[in-house]
């Protein structure tokens, strides 16, 4: 089912993001997270790539395993970096055969530690990938008549590669107009950035659903690492002050981070957000606490699959 169909029936949506494990221990943590969060019946879950597609096969395997063994609806990331058209075509055919309904089309992170020449890539920007998936949909190769639902990334604080915010919105509108059905934003810590981004999208005649990305801070080091991967993230002074007061107490840092994310969610819901997407870092505890505190209905009799 396309995400937009789900949104029409369920608004707002709630969803989680996982990344493929790199070790057996990480795999156990992830599968326990999936079991924990499945009972919350999220509307979908997304599965990331490593930088440069380094965990590509793990992503494919995890997506298909979630689809096959759980009640969750997985949305795989697909990136431009380190892919040619033949590889993307093969991946789309594999996902279509597995009845995956949606794709998140992204530019992708540059690979670290290896020579990389972006000019040699088949897909220079996410818009090129969106167009390719749209052509795949039109070919009729997907069992669903409309093909894949296509999601793209949004950047409430601005795209790191485009400092000119007016040019950025022109590029973003072109990407959406190329065939995107919905937007999932990068995480942010000031809701005013998201609300301003949403308003600028409306002014640019971008009318697809915009899902807000939320990442509960659970450690200082993890926070800095994810902000770096995101290309820089703005931390409001109120959040920094609260974290500084307890920076030597990991449990208090976790509590502050969860409380701050909870307040973000309440405010977003008050402002009629289309959906909230939680960056779980493959752990369920913070997300479960927020869900329970928000009072989001869950289905207590839903069986938890064995993954």
CSV table of C-alpha atoms in Angstrom, one decimal:
chain,number,residue,atom,x,y,z
A,1,UNK,CA,0.0,0.0,0.0
A,2,UNK,CA,1.2,3.5,-0.8
A,3,UNK,CA,2.0,5.7,2.2
A,4,UNK,CA,-0.3,8.3,0.9
A,5,UNK,CA,-3.2,5.8,1.1
A,6,UNK,CA,-2.2,5.0,4.7
A,7,UNK,CA,-2.2,8.7,5.5
A,8,UNK,CA,-5.6,9.3,4.1
A,9,UNK,CA,-6.9,6.6,6.4
A,10,UNK,CA,-4.7,7.4,9.4
A,11,UNK,CA,-3.6,10.9,10.2
A,12,UNK,CA,-1.1,11.6,11.7
A,13,UNK,CA,1.1,8.6,11.0
A,14,UNK,CA,3.8,7.3,13.3
A,15,UNK,CA,6.9,5.4,12.0
A,16,UNK,CA,10.4,4.2,12.9
A,17,UNK,CA,13.7,4.1,11.2
A,18,UNK,CA,16.2,1.2,11.5
A,19,UNK,CA,19.7,0.7,10.1
A,20,UNK,CA,21.2,-2.7,9.1
A,21,UNK,CA,23.3,-4.3,11.8
A,22,UNK,CA,27.0,-4.8,11.2
A,23,UNK,CA,27.7,-7.5,13.9
A,24,UNK,CA,25.8,-10.4,15.4
A,25,UNK,CA,25.4,-8.5,18.7
A,26,UNK,CA,23.9,-5.5,16.8
A,27,UNK,CA,21.6,-7.8,15.0
A,28,UNK,CA,20.2,-9.2,18.3
A,29,UNK,CA,19.7,-5.6,19.5
A,30,UNK,CA,17.9,-4.7,16.3
A,31,UNK,CA,15.6,-7.7,16.2
A,32,UNK,CA,14.7,-7.1,19.9
A,33,UNK,CA,13.9,-3.5,19.0
A,34,UNK,CA,11.7,-4.7,16.1
A,35,UNK,CA,9.8,-7.1,18.4
A,36,UNK,CA,9.4,-4.4,21.0
A,37,UNK,CA,8.1,-1.8,18.5
A,38,UNK,CA,5.9,-4.1,16.4
A,39,UNK,CA,3.3,-4.2,19.1
A,40,UNK,CA,2.9,-0.4,18.7
A,41,UNK,CA,1.7,-1.0,15.1
A,42,UNK,CA,3.6,1.8,13.4
A,43,UNK,CA,2.3,2.8,10.0
A,44,UNK,CA,5.6,2.0,8.5
A,45,UNK,CA,9.3,1.5,9.2
A,46,UNK,CA,12.2,2.6,7.1
A,47,UNK,CA,15.6,0.9,6.7
A,48,UNK,CA,18.7,2.8,5.9
A,49,UNK,CA,22.0,2.3,3.9
A,50,UNK,CA,25.5,2.8,5.2
A,51,UNK,CA,27.5,5.5,3.6
A,52,UNK,CA,28.1,4.8,-0.1
A,53,UNK,CA,25.7,1.8,0.0
A,54,UNK,CA,28.2,-0.1,2.2
A,55,UNK,CA,25.4,-2.1,3.9
A,56,UNK,CA,23.3,-2.4,0.7
A,57,UNK,CA,22.8,-6.2,0.9
A,58,UNK,CA,22.1,-6.0,4.6
A,59,UNK,CA,19.4,-3.4,3.9
A,60,UNK,CA,17.8,-5.7,1.2
A,61,UNK,CA,17.9,-8.7,3.5
A,62,UNK,CA,16.5,-6.8,6.5
A,63,UNK,CA,13.7,-5.2,4.4
A,64,UNK,CA,12.6,-8.6,3.0
A,65,UNK,CA,12.8,-10.2,6.4
A,66,UNK,CA,10.6,-7.6,8.0
A,67,UNK,CA,8.2,-7.9,5.1
A,68,UNK,CA,8.1,-11.7,5.4
A,69,UNK,CA,8.1,-12.3,9.2
A,70,UNK,CA,6.4,-9.3,10.8
A,71,UNK,CA,3.3,-7.2,10.4
A,72,UNK,CA,5.4,-4.1,9.8
A,73,UNK,CA,5.4,-2.3,6.4
A,74,UNK,CA,9.1,-1.7,5.5
A,75,UNK,CA,10.3,1.2,3.3
A,76,UNK,CA,13.9,0.8,2.1
A,77,UNK,CA,16.2,3.7,1.5
A,78,UNK,CA,17.7,3.8,-2.0
A,79,UNK,CA,20.6,6.1,-2.7
A,80,UNK,CA,22.4,7.7,-5.7
A,81,UNK,CA,25.9,7.2,-4.3
A,82,UNK,CA,27.9,4.3,-5.7
A,83,UNK,CA,25.0,3.0,-7.9
A,84,UNK,CA,24.5,2.7,-11.6
A,85,UNK,CA,21.3,2.3,-13.5
A,86,UNK,CA,21.6,-1.5,-13.8
A,87,UNK,CA,22.1,-1.9,-10.1
A,88,UNK,CA,19.1,0.3,-9.2
A,89,UNK,CA,16.9,-1.5,-11.8
A,90,UNK,CA,17.9,-4.9,-10.2
A,91,UNK,CA,17.1,-3.6,-6.7
A,92,UNK,CA,13.7,-2.3,-7.8
A,93,UNK,CA,12.8,-5.6,-9.5
A,94,UNK,CA,13.8,-7.4,-6.3
A,95,UNK,CA,11.7,-5.2,-4.1
A,96,UNK,CA,8.8,-5.4,-6.6
A,97,UNK,CA,8.9,-9.2,-6.5
A,98,UNK,CA,8.8,-9.0,-2.7
A,99,UNK,CA,5.7,-6.7,-2.8
A,100,UNK,CA,7.5,-3.8,-1.2
A,101,UNK,CA,5.2,-0.9,-1.7
A,102,UNK,CA,7.3,2.2,-1.1
A,103,UNK,CA,10.8,3.6,-1.6
A,104,UNK,CA,12.7,6.5,0.0
A,105,UNK,CA,14.9,8.0,-2.7
A,106,UNK,CA,17.9,9.8,-1.3
A,107,UNK,CA,21.1,11.4,-2.5
A,108,UNK,CA,23.1,9.3,0.0
A,109,UNK,CA,26.2,9.9,2.1
A,110,UNK,CA,29.6,10.0,0.4
A,111,UNK,CA,31.8,6.9,1.2
A,112,UNK,CA,34.7,7.7,3.6
A,113,UNK,CA,38.2,6.4,3.2
A,114,UNK,CA,38.0,5.6,-0.5
A,115,UNK,CA,38.5,7.5,-3.8
A,116,UNK,CA,35.1,8.8,-4.9
A,117,UNK,CA,34.3,10.8,-8.1
A,118,UNK,CA,30.7,12.0,-8.0
A,119,UNK,CA,30.8,13.1,-11.6
A,120,UNK,CA,31.0,9.5,-12.7
A,121,UNK,CA,27.7,8.6,-11.0
A,122,UNK,CA,24.7,7.6,-13.0
A,123,UNK,CA,22.5,9.6,-10.6
A,124,UNK,CA,23.9,13.0,-9.7
A,125,UNK,CA,21.1,14.1,-7.4
A,126,UNK,CA,18.1,12.6,-5.8
A,127,UNK,CA,15.8,14.0,-8.5
A,128,UNK,CA,17.5,11.7,-11.0
A,129,UNK,CA,16.7,8.7,-8.8
A,130,UNK,CA,13.1,9.8,-8.4
A,131,UNK,CA,12.7,10.1,-12.2
A,132,UNK,CA,14.2,6.7,-12.7
A,133,UNK,CA,11.9,5.1,-10.2
A,134,UNK,CA,8.9,6.9,-11.8
A,135,UNK,CA,9.9,5.4,-15.2
A,136,UNK,CA,10.1,2.0,-13.5
A,137,UNK,CA,6.6,2.5,-12.2
A,138,UNK,CA,5.4,3.4,-15.7
A,139,UNK,CA,6.9,0.2,-17.1
A,140,UNK,CA,4.3,-1.9,-15.2
A,141,UNK,CA,7.0,-4.1,-13.6
A,142,UNK,CA,5.5,-3.7,-10.1
A,143,UNK,CA,2.5,-5.8,-9.1
A,144,UNK,CA,0.8,-2.7,-7.8
A,145,UNK,CA,-0.6,-0.8,-10.7
A,146,UNK,CA,0.8,2.5,-9.6
A,147,UNK,CA,4.2,1.0,-8.8
A,148,UNK,CA,6.2,2.2,-5.8
A,149,UNK,CA,5.2,5.1,-3.6
A,150,UNK,CA,8.2,7.4,-3.7
A,151,UNK,CA,9.4,9.4,-0.7
A,152,UNK,CA,12.2,12.0,-0.6
A,153,UNK,CA,14.1,13.8,2.1
A,154,UNK,CA,13.3,17.3,3.4
A,155,UNK,CA,15.7,19.6,5.2
A,156,UNK,CA,13.9,22.0,7.6
A,157,UNK,CA,17.2,23.7,8.5
A,158,UNK,CA,18.3,23.9,4.9
A,159,UNK,CA,20.1,21.5,2.6
A,160,UNK,CA,23.8,21.4,3.6
A,161,UNK,CA,24.9,21.6,-0.1
A,162,UNK,CA,22.7,24.6,-0.9
A,163,UNK,CA,23.2,27.6,1.3
A,164,UNK,CA,20.9,29.8,-0.8
A,165,UNK,CA,17.5,28.9,0.7
A,166,UNK,CA,15.6,30.3,-2.3
A,167,UNK,CA,17.6,28.1,-4.7
A,168,UNK,CA,17.1,25.2,-2.3
A,169,UNK,CA,13.3,25.5,-2.5
A,170,UNK,CA,13.4,25.6,-6.3
A,171,UNK,CA,15.5,22.4,-6.3
A,172,UNK,CA,13.2,20.8,-3.7
A,173,UNK,CA,10.1,21.6,-5.7
A,174,UNK,CA,11.7,20.2,-8.8
A,175,UNK,CA,12.5,17.0,-6.9
A,176,UNK,CA,8.9,16.6,-5.6
A,177,UNK,CA,7.4,17.5,-9.0
A,178,UNK,CA,9.6,14.7,-10.6
A,179,UNK,CA,7.4,12.2,-8.9
A,180,UNK,CA,7.6,12.3,-5.1
A,181,UNK,CA,4.5,11.2,-3.2
A,182,UNK,CA,5.7,12.2,0.4
A,183,UNK,CA,8.5,13.8,2.3
A,184,UNK,CA,10.3,12.6,5.4
A,185,UNK,CA,12.4,15.3,7.0
A,186,UNK,CA,15.9,15.2,8.5
A,187,UNK,CA,15.7,15.3,12.3
A,188,UNK,CA,15.6,18.8,13.9
A,189,UNK,CA,15.4,20.1,17.4
A,190,UNK,CA,13.5,23.4,16.9
A,191,UNK,CA,10.0,22.9,15.7
A,192,UNK,CA,10.0,26.5,14.3
A,193,UNK,CA,12.4,25.2,11.6
A,194,UNK,CA,10.0,22.5,10.6
A,195,UNK,CA,6.9,24.7,10.6
A,196,UNK,CA,8.7,27.4,8.6
A,197,UNK,CA,9.9,24.7,6.1
A,198,UNK,CA,6.3,23.4,5.8
A,199,UNK,CA,5.0,26.9,5.2
A,200,UNK,CA,7.7,27.6,2.5
A,201,UNK,CA,6.7,24.3,0.8
A,202,UNK,CA,3.1,25.5,0.7
A,203,UNK,CA,4.2,28.8,-0.8
A,204,UNK,CA,6.1,26.9,-3.4
A,205,UNK,CA,3.0,24.9,-4.3
A,206,UNK,CA,4.4,21.7,-2.7
A,207,UNK,CA,1.4,19.9,-1.4
A,208,UNK,CA,2.6,16.3,-0.6
A,209,UNK,CA,2.5,15.1,3.0
A,210,UNK,CA,5.5,16.2,5.1
A,211,UNK,CA,6.5,13.8,7.9
A,212,UNK,CA,8.6,15.2,10.7
A,213,UNK,CA,11.8,13.4,11.7
A,214,UNK,CA,12.4,13.3,15.4
A,215,UNK,CA,15.5,11.9,17.1
A,216,UNK,CA,15.4,11.5,20.9
A,217,UNK,CA,18.8,12.3,22.3
A,218,UNK,CA,20.0,9.4,24.5
A,219,UNK,CA,23.7,10.2,24.8
A,220,UNK,CA,26.0,13.2,24.2
A,221,UNK,CA,28.4,11.2,21.9
A,222,UNK,CA,25.5,9.7,19.9
A,223,UNK,CA,24.0,13.1,19.5
A,224,UNK,CA,27.2,14.7,18.1
A,225,UNK,CA,27.8,11.7,15.8
A,226,UNK,CA,24.3,11.8,14.2
A,227,UNK,CA,24.4,15.6,13.9
A,228,UNK,CA,27.7,15.2,11.9
A,229,UNK,CA,26.1,12.6,9.6
A,230,UNK,CA,23.2,14.9,9.1
A,231,UNK,CA,25.5,17.6,7.7
A,232,UNK,CA,25.2,19.8,10.8
A,233,UNK,CA,22.2,20.3,13.0
A,234,UNK,CA,21.2,23.4,15.0
A,235,UNK,CA,20.8,22.8,18.8
A,236,UNK,CA,18.6,25.4,20.5
A,237,UNK,CA,20.2,27.1,23.6
A,238,UNK,CA,17.4,25.7,25.8
A,239,UNK,CA,18.3,22.1,24.8
A,240,UNK,CA,22.1,22.7,25.2
A,241,UNK,CA,21.6,24.3,28.6
A,242,UNK,CA,19.5,21.3,29.8
A,243,UNK,CA,22.1,18.9,28.5
A,244,UNK,CA,25.1,20.8,30.0
A,245,UNK,CA,23.5,20.6,33.4
A,246,UNK,CA,23.6,16.8,33.4
A,247,UNK,CA,26.4,16.0,30.9
A,248,UNK,CA,28.2,13.9,33.4
A,249,UNK,CA,25.2,11.8,34.2
A,250,UNK,CA,24.3,9.5,31.3
A,251,UNK,CA,20.9,8.6,32.7
A,252,UNK,CA,19.9,12.2,33.2
A,253,UNK,CA,21.0,13.0,29.6
A,254,UNK,CA,18.8,10.3,28.4
A,255,UNK,CA,15.8,11.6,30.4
A,256,UNK,CA,16.4,15.2,29.2
A,257,UNK,CA,16.6,14.0,25.6
A,258,UNK,CA,13.4,12.0,25.8
A,259,UNK,CA,11.5,14.8,27.6
A,260,UNK,CA,12.6,17.3,25.0
A,261,UNK,CA,11.5,15.0,22.1
A,262,UNK,CA,8.2,14.4,23.8
A,263,UNK,CA,7.6,18.1,24.0
A,264,UNK,CA,8.5,18.4,20.3
A,265,UNK,CA,6.0,15.7,19.5
A,266,UNK,CA,3.2,17.4,21.5
A,267,UNK,CA,3.8,20.7,19.7
A,268,UNK,CA,3.9,19.0,16.3
A,269,UNK,CA,0.6,17.2,16.9
A,270,UNK,CA,-0.9,20.5,18.0
A,271,UNK,CA,0.2,22.0,14.7
A,272,UNK,CA,-1.4,19.2,12.6
A,273,UNK,CA,1.7,17.4,11.5
A,274,UNK,CA,1.1,14.8,8.8
A,275,UNK,CA,3.3,12.2,10.6
A,276,UNK,CA,6.2,11.7,13.0
A,277,UNK,CA,9.1,9.5,12.0
A,278,UNK,CA,11.3,8.4,14.9
A,279,UNK,CA,15.1,7.8,14.3
A,280,UNK,CA,15.4,4.9,16.8
A,281,UNK,CA,19.2,4.2,16.4
A,282,UNK,CA,18.0,0.5,16.5
A,283,UNK,CA,16.9,0.9,20.2
A,284,UNK,CA,13.3,0.9,21.3
A,285,UNK,CA,13.3,2.3,24.9
A,286,UNK,CA,13.2,6.0,24.1
A,287,UNK,CA,10.6,5.6,21.4
A,288,UNK,CA,8.4,3.4,23.6
A,289,UNK,CA,8.5,5.9,26.4
A,290,UNK,CA,7.5,8.7,24.1
A,291,UNK,CA,4.7,6.7,22.5
A,292,UNK,CA,3.3,5.8,25.9
A,293,UNK,CA,3.6,9.4,27.1
A,294,UNK,CA,1.8,10.7,24.0
A,295,UNK,CA,-1.1,8.3,24.6
A,296,UNK,CA,-1.0,7.0,21.1
A,297,UNK,CA,-3.4,4.1,20.8
A,298,UNK,CA,-1.8,0.7,20.4
A,299,UNK,CA,-3.4,-2.7,19.9
A,300,UNK,CA,-2.7,-4.8,23.0
A,301,UNK,CA,-3.7,-8.0,21.4
A,302,UNK,CA,-1.5,-7.7,18.4
A,303,UNK,CA,0.8,-10.7,18.3
A,304,UNK,CA,4.5,-10.0,18.2
A,305,UNK,CA,6.2,-12.0,15.4
A,306,UNK,CA,9.3,-14.0,15.9
A,307,UNK,CA,12.0,-12.4,13.8
